[in-house]
mmCIF file of C-alpha atoms in Angstrom:
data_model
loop_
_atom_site.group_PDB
_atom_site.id
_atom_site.type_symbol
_atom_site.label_atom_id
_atom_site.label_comp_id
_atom_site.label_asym_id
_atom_site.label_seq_id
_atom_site.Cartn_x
_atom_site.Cartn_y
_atom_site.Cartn_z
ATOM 1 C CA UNK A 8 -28.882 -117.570 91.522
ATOM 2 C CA UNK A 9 -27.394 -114.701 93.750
ATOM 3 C CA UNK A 10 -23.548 -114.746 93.267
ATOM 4 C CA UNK A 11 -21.260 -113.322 95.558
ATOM 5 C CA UNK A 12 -20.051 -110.702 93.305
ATOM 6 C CA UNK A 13 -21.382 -109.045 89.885
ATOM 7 C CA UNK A 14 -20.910 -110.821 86.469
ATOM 8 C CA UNK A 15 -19.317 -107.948 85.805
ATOM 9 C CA UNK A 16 -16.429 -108.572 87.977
ATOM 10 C CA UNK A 17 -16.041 -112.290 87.277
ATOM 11 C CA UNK A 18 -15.329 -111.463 83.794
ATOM 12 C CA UNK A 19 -13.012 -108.506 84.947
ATOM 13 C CA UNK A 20 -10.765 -110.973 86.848
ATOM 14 C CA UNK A 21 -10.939 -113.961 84.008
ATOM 15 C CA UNK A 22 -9.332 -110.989 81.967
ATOM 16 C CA UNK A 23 -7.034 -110.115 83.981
ATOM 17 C CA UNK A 24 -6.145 -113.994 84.559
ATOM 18 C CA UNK A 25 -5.759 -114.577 80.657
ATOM 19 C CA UNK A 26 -3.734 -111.298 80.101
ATOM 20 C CA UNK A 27 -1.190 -112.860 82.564
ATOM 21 C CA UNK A 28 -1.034 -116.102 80.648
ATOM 22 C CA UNK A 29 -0.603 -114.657 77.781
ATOM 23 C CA UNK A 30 2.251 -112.997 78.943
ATOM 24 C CA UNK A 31 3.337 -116.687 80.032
ATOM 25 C CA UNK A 32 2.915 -118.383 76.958
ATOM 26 C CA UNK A 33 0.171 -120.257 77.793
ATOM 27 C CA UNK A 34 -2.867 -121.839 76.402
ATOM 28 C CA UNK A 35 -4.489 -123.350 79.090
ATOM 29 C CA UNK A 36 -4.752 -122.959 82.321
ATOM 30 C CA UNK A 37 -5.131 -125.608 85.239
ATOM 31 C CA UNK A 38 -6.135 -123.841 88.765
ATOM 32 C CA UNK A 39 -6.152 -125.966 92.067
ATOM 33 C CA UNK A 40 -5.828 -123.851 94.739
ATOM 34 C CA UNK A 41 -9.449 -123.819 95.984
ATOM 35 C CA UNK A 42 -9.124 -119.746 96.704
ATOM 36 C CA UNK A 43 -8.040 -118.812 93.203
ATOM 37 C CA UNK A 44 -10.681 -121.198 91.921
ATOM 38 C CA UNK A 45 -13.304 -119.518 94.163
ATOM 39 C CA UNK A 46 -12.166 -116.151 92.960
ATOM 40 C CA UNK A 47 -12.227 -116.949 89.600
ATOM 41 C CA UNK A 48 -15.548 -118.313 89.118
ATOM 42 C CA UNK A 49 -17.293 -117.840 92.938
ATOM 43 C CA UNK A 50 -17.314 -121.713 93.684
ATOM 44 C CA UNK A 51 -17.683 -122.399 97.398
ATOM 45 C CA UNK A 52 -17.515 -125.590 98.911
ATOM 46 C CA UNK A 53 -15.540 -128.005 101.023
ATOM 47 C CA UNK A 54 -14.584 -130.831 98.082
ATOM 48 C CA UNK A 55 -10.606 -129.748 98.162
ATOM 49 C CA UNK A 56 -10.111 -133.063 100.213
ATOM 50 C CA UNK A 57 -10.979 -134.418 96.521
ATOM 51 C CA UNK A 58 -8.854 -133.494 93.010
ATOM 52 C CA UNK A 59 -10.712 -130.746 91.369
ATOM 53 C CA UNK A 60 -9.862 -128.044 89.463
ATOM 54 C CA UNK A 61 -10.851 -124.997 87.402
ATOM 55 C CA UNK A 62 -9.794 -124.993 83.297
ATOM 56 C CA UNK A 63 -8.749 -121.526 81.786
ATOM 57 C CA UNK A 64 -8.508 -121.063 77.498
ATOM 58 C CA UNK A 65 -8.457 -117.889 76.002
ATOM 59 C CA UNK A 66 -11.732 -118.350 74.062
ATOM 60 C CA UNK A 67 -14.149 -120.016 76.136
ATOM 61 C CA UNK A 68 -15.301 -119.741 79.377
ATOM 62 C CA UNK A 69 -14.237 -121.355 82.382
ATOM 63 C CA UNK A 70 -15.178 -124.758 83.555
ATOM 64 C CA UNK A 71 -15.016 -126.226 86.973
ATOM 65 C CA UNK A 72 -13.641 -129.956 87.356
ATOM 66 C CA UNK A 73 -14.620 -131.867 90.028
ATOM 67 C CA UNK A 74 -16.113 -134.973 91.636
ATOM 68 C CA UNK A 75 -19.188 -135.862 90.023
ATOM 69 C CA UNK A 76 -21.247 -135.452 93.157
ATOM 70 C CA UNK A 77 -19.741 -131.737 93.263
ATOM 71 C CA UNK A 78 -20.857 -130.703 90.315
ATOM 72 C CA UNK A 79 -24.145 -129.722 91.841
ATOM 73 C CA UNK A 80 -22.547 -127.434 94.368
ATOM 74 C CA UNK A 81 -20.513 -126.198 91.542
ATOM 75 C CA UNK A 82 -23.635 -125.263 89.078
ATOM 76 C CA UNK A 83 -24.904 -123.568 92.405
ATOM 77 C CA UNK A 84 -22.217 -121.146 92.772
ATOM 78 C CA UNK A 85 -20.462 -120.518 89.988
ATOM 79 C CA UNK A 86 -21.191 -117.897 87.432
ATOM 80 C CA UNK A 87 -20.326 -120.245 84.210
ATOM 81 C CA UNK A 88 -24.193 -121.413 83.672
ATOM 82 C CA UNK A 89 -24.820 -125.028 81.980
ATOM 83 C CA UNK A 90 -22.032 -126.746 81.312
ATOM 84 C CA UNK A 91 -19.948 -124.984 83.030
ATOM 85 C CA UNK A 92 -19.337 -127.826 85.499
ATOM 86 C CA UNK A 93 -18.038 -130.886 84.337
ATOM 87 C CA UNK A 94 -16.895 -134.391 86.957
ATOM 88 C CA UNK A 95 -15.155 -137.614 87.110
ATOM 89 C CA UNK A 96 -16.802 -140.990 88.262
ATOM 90 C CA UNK A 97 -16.815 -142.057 91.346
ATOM 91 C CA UNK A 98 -13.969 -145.099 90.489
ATOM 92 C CA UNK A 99 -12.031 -142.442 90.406
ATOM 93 C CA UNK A 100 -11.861 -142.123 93.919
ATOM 94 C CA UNK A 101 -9.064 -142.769 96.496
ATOM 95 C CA UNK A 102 -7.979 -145.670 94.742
ATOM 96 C CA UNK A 103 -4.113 -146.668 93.563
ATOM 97 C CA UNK A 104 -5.251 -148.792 90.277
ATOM 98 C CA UNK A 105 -6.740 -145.031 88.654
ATOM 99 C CA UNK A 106 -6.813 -141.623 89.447
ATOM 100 C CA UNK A 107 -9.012 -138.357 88.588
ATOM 101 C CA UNK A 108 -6.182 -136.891 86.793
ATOM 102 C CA UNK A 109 -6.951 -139.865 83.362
ATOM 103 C CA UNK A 110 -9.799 -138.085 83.275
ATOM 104 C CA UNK A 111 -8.857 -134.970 83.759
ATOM 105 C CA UNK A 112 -6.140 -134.781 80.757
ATOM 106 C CA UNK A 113 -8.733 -135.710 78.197
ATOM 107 C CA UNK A 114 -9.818 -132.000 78.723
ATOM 108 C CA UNK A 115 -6.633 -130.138 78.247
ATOM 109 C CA UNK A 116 -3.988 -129.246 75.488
ATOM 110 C CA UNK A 117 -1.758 -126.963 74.465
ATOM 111 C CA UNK A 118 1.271 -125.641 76.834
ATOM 112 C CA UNK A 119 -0.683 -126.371 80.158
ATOM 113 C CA UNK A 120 0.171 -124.095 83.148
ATOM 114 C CA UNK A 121 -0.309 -125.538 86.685
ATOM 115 C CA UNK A 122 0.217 -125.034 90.459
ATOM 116 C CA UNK A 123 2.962 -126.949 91.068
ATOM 117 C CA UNK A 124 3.999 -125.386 94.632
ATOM 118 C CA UNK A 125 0.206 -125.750 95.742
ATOM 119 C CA UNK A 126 -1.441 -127.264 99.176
ATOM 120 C CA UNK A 127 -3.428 -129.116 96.377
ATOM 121 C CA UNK A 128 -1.761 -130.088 93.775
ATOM 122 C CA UNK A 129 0.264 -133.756 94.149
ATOM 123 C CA UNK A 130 3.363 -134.929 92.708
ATOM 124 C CA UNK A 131 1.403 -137.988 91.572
ATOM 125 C CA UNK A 132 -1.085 -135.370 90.286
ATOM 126 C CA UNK A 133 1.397 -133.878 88.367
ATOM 127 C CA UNK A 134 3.201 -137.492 87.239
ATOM 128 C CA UNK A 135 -0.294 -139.144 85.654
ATOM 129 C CA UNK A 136 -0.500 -135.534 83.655
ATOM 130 C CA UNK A 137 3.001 -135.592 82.544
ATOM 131 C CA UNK A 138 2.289 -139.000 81.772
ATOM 132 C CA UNK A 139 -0.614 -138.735 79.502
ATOM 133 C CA UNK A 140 2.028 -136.270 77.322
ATOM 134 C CA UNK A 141 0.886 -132.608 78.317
ATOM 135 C CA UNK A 142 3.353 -129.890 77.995
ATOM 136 C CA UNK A 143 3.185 -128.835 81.808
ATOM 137 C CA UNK A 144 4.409 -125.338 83.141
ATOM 138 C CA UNK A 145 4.939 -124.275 86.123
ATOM 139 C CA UNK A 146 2.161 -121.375 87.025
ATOM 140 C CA UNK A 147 2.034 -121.534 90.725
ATOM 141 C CA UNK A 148 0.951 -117.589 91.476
ATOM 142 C CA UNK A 149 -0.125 -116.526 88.365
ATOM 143 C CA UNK A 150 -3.620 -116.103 89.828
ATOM 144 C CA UNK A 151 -2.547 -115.372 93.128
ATOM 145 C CA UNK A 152 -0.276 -112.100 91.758
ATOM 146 C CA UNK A 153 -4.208 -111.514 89.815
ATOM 147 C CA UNK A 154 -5.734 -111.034 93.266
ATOM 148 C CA UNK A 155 -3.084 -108.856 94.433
ATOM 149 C CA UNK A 156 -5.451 -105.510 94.118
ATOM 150 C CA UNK A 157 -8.756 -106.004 96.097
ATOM 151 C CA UNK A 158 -11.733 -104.300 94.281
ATOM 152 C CA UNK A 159 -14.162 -102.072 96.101
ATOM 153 C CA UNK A 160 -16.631 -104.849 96.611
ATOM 154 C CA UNK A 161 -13.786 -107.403 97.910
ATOM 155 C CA UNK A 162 -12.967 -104.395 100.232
ATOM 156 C CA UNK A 163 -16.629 -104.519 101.670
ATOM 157 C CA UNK A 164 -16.266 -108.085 102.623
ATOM 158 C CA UNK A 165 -13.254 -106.880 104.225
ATOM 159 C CA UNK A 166 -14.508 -104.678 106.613
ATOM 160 C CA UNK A 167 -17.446 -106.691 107.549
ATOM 161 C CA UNK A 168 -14.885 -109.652 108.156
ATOM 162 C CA UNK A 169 -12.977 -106.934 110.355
ATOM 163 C CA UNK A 170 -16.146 -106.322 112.789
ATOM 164 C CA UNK A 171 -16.102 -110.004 113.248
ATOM 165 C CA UNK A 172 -12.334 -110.251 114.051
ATOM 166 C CA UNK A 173 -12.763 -106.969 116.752
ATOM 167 C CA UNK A 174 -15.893 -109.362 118.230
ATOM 168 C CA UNK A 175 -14.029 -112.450 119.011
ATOM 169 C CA UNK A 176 -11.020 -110.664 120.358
ATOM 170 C CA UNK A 177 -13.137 -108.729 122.728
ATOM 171 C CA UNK A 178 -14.966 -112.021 123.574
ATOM 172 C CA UNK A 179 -11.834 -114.542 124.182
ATOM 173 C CA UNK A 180 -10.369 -111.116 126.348
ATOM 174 C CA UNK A 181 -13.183 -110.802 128.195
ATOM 175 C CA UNK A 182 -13.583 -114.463 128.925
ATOM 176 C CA UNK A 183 -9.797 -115.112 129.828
ATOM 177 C CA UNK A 184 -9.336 -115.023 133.767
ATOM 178 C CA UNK A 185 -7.353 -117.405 135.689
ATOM 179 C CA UNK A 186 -8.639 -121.318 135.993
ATOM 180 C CA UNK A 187 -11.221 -121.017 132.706
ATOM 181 C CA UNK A 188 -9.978 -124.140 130.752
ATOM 182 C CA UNK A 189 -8.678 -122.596 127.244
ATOM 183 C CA UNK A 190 -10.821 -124.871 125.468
ATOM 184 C CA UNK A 191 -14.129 -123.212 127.147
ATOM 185 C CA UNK A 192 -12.657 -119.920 125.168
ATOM 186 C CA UNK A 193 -11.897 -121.213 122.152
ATOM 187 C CA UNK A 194 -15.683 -122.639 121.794
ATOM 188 C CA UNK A 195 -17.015 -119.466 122.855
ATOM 189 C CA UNK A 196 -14.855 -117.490 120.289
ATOM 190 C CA UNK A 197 -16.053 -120.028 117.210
ATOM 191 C CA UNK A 198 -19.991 -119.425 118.199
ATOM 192 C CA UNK A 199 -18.907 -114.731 118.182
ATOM 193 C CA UNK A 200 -17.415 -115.871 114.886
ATOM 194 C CA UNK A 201 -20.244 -117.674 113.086
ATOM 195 C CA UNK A 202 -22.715 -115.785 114.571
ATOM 196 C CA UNK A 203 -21.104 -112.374 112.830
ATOM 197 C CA UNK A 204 -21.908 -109.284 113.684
ATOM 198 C CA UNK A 205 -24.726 -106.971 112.822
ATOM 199 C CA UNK A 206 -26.639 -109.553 110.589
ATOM 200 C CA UNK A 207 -23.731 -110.371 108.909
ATOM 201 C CA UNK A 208 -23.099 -114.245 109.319
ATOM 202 C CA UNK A 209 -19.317 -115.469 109.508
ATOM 203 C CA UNK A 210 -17.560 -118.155 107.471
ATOM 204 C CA UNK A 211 -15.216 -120.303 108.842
ATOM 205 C CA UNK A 212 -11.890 -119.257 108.881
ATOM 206 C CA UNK A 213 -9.363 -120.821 106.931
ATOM 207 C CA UNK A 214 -6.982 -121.099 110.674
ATOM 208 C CA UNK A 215 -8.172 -121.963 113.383
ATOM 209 C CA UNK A 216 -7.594 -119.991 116.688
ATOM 210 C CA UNK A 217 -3.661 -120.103 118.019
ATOM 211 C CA UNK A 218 -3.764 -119.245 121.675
ATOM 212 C CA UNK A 219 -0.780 -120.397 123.094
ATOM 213 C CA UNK A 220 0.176 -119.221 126.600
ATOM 214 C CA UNK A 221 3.409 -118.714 129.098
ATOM 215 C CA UNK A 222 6.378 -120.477 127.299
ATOM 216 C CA UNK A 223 4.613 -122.202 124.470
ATOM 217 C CA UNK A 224 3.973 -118.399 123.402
ATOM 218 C CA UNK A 225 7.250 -118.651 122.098
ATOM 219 C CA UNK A 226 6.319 -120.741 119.526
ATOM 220 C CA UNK A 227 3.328 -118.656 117.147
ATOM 221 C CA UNK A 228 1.600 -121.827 115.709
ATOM 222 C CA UNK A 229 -0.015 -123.937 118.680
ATOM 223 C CA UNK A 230 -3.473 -124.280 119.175
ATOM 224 C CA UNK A 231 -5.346 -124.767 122.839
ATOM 225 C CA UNK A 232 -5.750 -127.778 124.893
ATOM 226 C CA UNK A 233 -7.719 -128.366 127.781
ATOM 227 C CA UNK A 234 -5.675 -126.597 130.537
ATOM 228 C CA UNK A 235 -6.613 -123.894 132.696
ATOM 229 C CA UNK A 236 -5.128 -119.946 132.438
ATOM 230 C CA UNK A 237 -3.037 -118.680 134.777
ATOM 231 C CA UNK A 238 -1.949 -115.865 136.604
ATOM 232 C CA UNK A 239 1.525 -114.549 135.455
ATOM 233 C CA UNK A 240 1.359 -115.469 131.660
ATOM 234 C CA UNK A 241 0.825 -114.050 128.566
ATOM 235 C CA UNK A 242 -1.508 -115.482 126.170
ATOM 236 C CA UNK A 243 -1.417 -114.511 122.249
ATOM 237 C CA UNK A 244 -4.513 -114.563 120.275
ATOM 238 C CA UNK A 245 -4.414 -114.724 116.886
ATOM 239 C CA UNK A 246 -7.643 -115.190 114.903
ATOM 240 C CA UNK A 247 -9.503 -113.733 112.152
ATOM 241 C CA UNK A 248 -12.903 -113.021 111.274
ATOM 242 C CA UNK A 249 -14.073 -114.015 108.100
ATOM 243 C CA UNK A 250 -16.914 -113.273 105.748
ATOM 244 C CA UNK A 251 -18.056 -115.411 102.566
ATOM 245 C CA UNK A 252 -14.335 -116.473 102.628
ATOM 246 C CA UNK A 253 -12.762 -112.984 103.305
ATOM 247 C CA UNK A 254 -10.373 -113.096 106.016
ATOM 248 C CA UNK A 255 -9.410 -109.916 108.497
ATOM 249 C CA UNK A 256 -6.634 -110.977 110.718
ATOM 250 C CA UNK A 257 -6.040 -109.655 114.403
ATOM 251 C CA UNK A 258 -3.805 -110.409 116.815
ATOM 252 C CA UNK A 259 -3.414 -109.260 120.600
ATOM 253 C CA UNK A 260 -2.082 -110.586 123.800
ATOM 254 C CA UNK A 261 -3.881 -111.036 127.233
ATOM 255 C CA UNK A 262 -1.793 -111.101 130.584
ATOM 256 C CA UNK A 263 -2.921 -112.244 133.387
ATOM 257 C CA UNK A 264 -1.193 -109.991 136.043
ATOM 258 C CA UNK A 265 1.813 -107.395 136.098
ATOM 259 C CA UNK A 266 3.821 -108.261 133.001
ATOM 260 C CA UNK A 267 7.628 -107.738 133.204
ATOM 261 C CA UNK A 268 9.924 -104.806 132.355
ATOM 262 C CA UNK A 269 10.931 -107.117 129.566
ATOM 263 C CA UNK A 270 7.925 -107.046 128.164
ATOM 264 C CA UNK A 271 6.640 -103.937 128.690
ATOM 265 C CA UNK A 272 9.743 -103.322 126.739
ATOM 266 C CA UNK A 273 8.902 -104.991 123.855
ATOM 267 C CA UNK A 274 5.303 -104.134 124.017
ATOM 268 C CA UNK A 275 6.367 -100.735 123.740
ATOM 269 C CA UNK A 276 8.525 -100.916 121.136
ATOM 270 C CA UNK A 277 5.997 -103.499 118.890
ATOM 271 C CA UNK A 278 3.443 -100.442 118.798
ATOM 272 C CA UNK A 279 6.518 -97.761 117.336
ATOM 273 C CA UNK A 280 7.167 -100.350 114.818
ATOM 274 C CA UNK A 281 3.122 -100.863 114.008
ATOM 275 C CA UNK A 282 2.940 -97.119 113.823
ATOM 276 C CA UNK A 283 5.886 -96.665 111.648
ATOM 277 C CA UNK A 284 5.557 -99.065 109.237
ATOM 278 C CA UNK A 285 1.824 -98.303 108.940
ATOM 279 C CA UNK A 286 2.887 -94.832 108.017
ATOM 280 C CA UNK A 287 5.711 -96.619 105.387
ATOM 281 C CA UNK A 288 2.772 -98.632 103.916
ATOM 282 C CA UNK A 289 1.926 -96.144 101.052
ATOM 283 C CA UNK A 290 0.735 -96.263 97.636
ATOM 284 C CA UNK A 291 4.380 -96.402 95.903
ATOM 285 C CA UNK A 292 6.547 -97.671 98.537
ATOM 286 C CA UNK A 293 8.042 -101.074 98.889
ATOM 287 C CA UNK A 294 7.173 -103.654 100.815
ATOM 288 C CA UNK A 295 10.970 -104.074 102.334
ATOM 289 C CA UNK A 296 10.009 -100.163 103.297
ATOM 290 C CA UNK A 297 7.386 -101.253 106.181
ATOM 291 C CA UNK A 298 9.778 -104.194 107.075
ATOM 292 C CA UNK A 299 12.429 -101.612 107.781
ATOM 293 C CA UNK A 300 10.157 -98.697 109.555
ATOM 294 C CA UNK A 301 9.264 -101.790 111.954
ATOM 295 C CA UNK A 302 13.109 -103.232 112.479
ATOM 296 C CA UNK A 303 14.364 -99.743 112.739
ATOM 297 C CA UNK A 304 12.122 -99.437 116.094
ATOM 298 C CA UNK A 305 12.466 -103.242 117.567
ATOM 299 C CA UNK A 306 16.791 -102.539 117.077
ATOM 300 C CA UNK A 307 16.564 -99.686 119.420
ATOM 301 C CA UNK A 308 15.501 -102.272 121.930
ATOM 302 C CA UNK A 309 17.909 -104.574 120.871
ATOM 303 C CA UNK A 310 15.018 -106.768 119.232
ATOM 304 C CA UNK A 311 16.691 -108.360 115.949
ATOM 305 C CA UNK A 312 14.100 -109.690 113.962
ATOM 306 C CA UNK A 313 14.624 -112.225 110.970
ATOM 307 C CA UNK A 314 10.994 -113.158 110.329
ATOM 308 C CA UNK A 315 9.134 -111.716 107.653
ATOM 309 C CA UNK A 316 5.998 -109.534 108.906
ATOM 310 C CA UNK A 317 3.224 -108.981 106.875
ATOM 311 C CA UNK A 318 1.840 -111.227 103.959
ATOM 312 C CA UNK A 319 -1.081 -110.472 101.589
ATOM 313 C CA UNK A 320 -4.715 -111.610 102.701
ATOM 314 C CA UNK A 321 -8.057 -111.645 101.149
ATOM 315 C CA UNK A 322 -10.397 -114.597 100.010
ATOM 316 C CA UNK A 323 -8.828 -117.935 101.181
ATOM 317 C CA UNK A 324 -9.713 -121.711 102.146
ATOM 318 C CA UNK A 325 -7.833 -123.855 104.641
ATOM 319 C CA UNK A 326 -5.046 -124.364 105.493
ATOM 320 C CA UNK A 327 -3.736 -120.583 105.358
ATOM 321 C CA UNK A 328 -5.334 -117.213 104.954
ATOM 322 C CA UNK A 329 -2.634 -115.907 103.587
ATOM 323 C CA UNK A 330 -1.838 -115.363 99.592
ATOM 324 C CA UNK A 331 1.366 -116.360 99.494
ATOM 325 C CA UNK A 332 3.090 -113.491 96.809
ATOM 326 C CA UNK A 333 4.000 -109.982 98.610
ATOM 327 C CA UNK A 334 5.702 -110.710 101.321
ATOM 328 C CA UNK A 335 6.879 -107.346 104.430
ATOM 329 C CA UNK A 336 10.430 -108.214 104.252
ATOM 330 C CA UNK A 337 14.079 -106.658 103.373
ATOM 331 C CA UNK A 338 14.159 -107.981 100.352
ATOM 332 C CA UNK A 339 10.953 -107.591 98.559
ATOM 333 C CA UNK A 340 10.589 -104.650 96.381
ATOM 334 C CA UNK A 341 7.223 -104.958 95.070
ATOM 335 C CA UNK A 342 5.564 -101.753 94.730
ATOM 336 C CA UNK A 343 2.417 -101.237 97.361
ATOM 337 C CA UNK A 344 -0.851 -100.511 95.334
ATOM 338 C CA UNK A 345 -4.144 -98.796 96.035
ATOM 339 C CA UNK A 346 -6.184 -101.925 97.724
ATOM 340 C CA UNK A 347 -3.618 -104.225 98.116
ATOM 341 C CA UNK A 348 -4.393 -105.512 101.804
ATOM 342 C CA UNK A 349 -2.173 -107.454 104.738
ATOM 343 C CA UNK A 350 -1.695 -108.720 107.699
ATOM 344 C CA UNK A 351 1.291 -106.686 109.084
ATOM 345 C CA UNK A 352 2.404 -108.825 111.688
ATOM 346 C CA UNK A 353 5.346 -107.868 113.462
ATOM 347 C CA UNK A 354 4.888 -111.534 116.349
ATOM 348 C CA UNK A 355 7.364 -111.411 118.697
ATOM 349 C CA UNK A 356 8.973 -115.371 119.968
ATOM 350 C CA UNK A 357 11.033 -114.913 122.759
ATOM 351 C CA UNK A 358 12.993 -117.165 124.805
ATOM 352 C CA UNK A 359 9.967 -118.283 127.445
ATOM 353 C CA UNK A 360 7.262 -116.016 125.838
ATOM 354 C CA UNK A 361 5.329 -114.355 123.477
ATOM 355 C CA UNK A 362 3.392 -111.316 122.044
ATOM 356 C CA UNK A 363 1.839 -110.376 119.222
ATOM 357 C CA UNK A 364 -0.228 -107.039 118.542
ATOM 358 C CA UNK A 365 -0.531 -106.993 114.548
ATOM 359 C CA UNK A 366 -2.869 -104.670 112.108
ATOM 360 C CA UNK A 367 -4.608 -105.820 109.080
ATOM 361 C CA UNK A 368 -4.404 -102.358 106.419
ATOM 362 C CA UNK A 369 -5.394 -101.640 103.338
ATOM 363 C CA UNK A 370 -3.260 -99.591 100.844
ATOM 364 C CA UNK A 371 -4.925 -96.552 100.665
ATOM 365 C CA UNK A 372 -5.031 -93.849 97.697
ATOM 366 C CA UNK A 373 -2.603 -91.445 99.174
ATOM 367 C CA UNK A 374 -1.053 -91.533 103.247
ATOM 368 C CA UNK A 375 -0.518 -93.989 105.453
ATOM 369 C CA UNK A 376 -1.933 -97.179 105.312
ATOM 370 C CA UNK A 377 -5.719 -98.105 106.802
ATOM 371 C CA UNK A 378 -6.277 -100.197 109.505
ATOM 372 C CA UNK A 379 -9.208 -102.589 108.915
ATOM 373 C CA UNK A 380 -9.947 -103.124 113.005
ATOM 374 C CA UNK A 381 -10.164 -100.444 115.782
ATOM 375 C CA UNK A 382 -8.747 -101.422 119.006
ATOM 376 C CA UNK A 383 -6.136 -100.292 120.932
ATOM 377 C CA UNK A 384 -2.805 -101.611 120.462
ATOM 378 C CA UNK A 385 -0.842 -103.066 123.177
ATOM 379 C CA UNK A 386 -1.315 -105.885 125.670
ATOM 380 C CA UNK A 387 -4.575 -106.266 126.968
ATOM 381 C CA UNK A 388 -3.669 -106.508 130.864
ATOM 382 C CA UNK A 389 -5.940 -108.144 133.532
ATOM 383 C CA UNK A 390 -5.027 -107.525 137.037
#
């Protein structure tokens, strides 16, 4: 079986995972979030609309916890060999007289760590464990704060993911003209992203494209519809590519037209902040130290922005490529690391528009921050 990464580094991440719960007190471990589990032990495969988890001890190894119809996928991409896979019965399934988690409790003891603030993880998941007398803590990033530092080979993935992202941009800019319905685009944009680039095939992204245009550019998180693009609006694109679950976000905006002084403005002052906070974005820094190279340039415009803007990517599942720990804000501290990687994403939501030119980098050994994609920053204008 060919497994995305080496043994090797499986067993260097379970390490690092069971260092950090020793330092929690723990003596088990119960992971939900379907990107640490993949991590963790390389399973791949869309069953989080089930219960399922991955078990942690300190003297065994892992084993994946699923449906019992998943444990075949499991035992096909996880690095545990047999018996590393173990499921629940199918009465277990969407039903309110039992649920997976009776079964599930069986397996675990000790002081039990868990995701409580996860996309996966219930409250009535959490209530039948409680129930059944487990000693539940609360563990909700432990694995995440694990993935912080991207090894070499997670930085491959990366780049290939980033020749993806640079492909659909170019594609959904090239194809945006006035009258194309924006659903036409979007279709066009999902076939540049599976397809990949240079042999290598995409993944699905854990977002799907947000390509809101005119006024509803003001709000980042829309989607498309089936209307037509038109003359004298911006349009913001924000997608990424992604490659056996590694994400590269990229973000640009398309106008259709001559784009106001306001704009122009802002545009202007959006690639100062990118530049500056790219050069903050060093090995030893904060993160509240690229927050403030970008603020520092957006104030002289009289741009005051609240948001946060950058967050840590790598390998993630629906519904968010993000990693949810390190966060570009004032208040963060953490200390930037060799191969830590994010999406610095400084998105502008003004009153009637919006525009968004954002950088995925990687933390490099010494300097400024690298930029996973190479295009030109700025609005992409189309007279």
């Amino acid at each position: 079986m060919e497994y995305a990464f080496d043994i090797g580094e499986y067993h260097a991440r379970l390490m690092q995972v069971r260092t950090a719960m020793a330092k929690a007190n723990l003596d088990c471990l119960l992971i939900t979030d379907p990107s640490n589990m993949g991590w963790l032990t390389g399973y791949d495969g869309w069953s989080f609309y089930v219960h399922q988890g991955v078990i942690v001890t300190h003297d065994a190894d892992p084993i994946w916890w699923g449906r019992l119809q998943d444990v075949a996928g499991a035992m096909r991409t996880t690095w545990m060999g047999d018996g590393g896979a173990v499921g629940y019965d199918e009465h277990y399934i969407q039903t309110s007289t039992r649920h997976p988690m009776e079964d599930l409790a069986s397996r675990l003891s000790g002081r039990v760590g868990v995701e409580m603030d996860n996309y996966y993880f219930s409250a009535k998941a959490y209530a039948v464990l409680e129930t059944a007398g487990l000693e539940l803590v609360d563990a909700t990033s432990l694995v995440n704060w694990c993935r912080a530092v991207k090894s070499d080979a997670e930085i491959a993935f990366m780049r290939k993911a980033a020749r993806i992202s640079e492909a659909v941009v170019d594609g959904m800019a090239q194809r945006i003209v006035p009258g194309i319905p924006k659903n036409e685009v979007v279709a066009e944009a999902y076939r540049d992203a599976i397809r990949g680039v240079d042999g290598d095939w995409g993944d699905y992204p854990a977002i799907v494209p947000l390509v809101p245009s005119g006024a509803d550019a003001a709000a980042p998180h829309l989607t498309w519809n089936g209307d037509p693009f038109r003359s004298g609006e911006a349009t913001t694109l924000e997608i990424a590519g992604c490659y056996r679950r590694y994400h590269v976000p990229l973000c640009r905006s398309v106008f259709l037209g001559h784009p106001p002084d306001e704009m122009k403005r802002a545009e202007a002052a959006v690639i100062e902040g990118l530049e500056a906070g790219i050069d903050a974005a060093r090995a030893g820094n904060q993160a509240r130290d690229v927050a403030a190279a970008l603020n520092g340039a957006l104030k002289k415009v009289g741009i005051e922005r609240t948001a946060r803007c950058g967050y840590p990517i790598g390998l993630s599942y629906p519904p968010d490529w993000g990693e949810r720990t390190i966060s570009f804000r004032a208040e963060d501290d953490t200390v930037l690391e060799p191969n830590m990687t994010f999406h610095f994403m400084p998105g502008l939501w003004m009153d009637g528009w919006g525009l968004a030119i954002t950088e995925s980098i990687r933390i490099t050994e010494s300097g400024p921050a690298e930029c996973f994609c190479d295009r030109p920053r700025g609005m992409i204008v189309k007279n």
